[in-house]
Coordinates of C-alpha atoms in Angstrom, one line a residue:
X1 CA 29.2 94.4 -244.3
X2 CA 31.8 93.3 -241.6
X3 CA 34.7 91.6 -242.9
X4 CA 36.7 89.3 -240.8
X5 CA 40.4 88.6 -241.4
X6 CA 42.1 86.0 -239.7
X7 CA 46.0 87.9 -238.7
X8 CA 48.0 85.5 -237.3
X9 CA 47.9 82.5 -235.7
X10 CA 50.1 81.2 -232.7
X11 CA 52.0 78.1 -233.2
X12 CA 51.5 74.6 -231.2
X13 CA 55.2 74.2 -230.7
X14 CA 56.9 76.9 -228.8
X15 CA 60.0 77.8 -227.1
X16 CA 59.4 80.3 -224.2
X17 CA 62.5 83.1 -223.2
X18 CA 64.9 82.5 -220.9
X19 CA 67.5 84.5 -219.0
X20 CA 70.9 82.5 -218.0
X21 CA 72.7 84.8 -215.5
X22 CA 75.4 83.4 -212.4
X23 CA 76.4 84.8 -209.0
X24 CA 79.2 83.6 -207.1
X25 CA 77.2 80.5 -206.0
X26 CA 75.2 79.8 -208.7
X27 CA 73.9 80.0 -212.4
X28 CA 69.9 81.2 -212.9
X29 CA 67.8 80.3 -215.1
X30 CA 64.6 82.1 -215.0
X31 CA 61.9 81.0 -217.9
X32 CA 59.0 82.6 -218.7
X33 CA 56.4 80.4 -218.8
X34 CA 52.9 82.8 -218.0
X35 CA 50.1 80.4 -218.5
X36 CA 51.5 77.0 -217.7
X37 CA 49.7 74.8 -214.6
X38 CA 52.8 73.6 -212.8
X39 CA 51.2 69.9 -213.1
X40 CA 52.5 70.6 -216.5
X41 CA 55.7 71.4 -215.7
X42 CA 58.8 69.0 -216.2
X43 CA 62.7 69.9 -214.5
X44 CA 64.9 67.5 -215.5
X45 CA 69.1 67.7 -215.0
X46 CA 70.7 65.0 -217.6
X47 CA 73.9 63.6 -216.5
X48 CA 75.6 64.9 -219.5
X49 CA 75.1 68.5 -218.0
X50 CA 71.7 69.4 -219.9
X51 CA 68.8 70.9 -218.5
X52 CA 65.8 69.8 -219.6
X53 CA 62.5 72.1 -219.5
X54 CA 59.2 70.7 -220.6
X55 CA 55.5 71.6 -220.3
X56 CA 52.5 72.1 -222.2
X57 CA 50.4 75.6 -222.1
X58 CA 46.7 75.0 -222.6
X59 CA 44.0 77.4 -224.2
X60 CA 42.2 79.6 -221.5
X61 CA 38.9 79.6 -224.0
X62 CA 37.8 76.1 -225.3
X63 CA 34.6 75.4 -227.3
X64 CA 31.9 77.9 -228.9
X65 CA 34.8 80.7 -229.1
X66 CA 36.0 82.1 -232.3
X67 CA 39.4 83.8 -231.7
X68 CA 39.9 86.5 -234.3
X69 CA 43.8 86.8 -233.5
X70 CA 46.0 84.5 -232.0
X71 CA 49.6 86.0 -230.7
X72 CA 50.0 83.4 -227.6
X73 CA 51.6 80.4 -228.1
X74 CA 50.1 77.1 -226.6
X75 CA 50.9 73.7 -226.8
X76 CA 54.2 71.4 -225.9
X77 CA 57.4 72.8 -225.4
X78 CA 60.6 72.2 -224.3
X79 CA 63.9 73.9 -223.4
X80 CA 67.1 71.9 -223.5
X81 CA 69.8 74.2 -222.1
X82 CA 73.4 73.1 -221.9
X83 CA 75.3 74.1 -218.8
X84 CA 78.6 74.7 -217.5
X85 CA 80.2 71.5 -216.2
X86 CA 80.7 72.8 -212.6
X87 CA 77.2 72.2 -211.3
X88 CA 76.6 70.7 -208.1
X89 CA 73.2 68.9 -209.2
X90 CA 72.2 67.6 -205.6
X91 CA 71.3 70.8 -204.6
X92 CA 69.1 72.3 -208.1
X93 CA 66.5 73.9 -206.7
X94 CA 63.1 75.5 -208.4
X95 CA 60.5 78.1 -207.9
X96 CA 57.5 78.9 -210.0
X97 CA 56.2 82.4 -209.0
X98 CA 54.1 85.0 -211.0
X99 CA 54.7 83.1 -214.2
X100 CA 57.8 82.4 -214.0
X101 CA 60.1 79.6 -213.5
X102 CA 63.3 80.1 -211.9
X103 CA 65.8 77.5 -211.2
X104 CA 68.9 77.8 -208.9
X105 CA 71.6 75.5 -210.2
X106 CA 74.9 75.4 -207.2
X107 CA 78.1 75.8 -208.0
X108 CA 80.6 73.2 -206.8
X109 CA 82.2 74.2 -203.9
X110 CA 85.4 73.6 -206.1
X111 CA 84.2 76.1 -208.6
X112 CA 83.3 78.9 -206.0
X113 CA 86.9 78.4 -204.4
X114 CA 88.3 78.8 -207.7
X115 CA 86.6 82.0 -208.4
X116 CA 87.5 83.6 -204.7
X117 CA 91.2 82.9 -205.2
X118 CA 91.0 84.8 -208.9

């Protein structure tokens, strides 16, 4: 007789990867975020120089399914990623491509001059 054994199961809360790299321009922060409708997808910038990721990744199979493993993580999540204070937040900019999410944060122009003179 068959036995079933339950292995693991994913949690509800999650915190999904990120890479924080910069170019002479800008800092990137590319999220990966496979699975998540961008209509829930929140980008936020805080005044206090925070970014704010949120979102929610829902089950592909609903109902009348019995999963016998569970690795990917669903439900809410969010990122709060503190950022250097040079960021020019009038031109953040975000693409969501493939799974993941990449935002461009500027440099202020003070910042960049700074780095070309070094």
């Amino acid at each position: 007789m068959g036995e079933t054994a339950f292995l693991s199961a994913a949690s509800t809360h999650w915190e999904p990867a990120i890479d924080f790299c910069e170019d002479d321009e800008a800092y990137h922060v590319i999220m990966d975020i496979a699975g998540v409708s961008e209509q829930d997808l929140e980008v936020t910038y805080q005044p206090d120089g925070v970014l704010v990721v949120r979102g929610v990744r829902r089950p592909l199979l609903c109902g009348g399914v019995s999963c016998l493993l569970l690795e990917i993580a669903y439900g809410a999540f969010e990122r709060r990623i503190p950022l250097p204070r040079n960021i020019n937040p009038d031109g953040i900019e975000a693409s969501y491509r493939a799974g993941m999410l990449h935002i461009r944060l500027p440099k202020t122009s003070s910042a960049r001059s700074l780095q070309l003179r070094l």
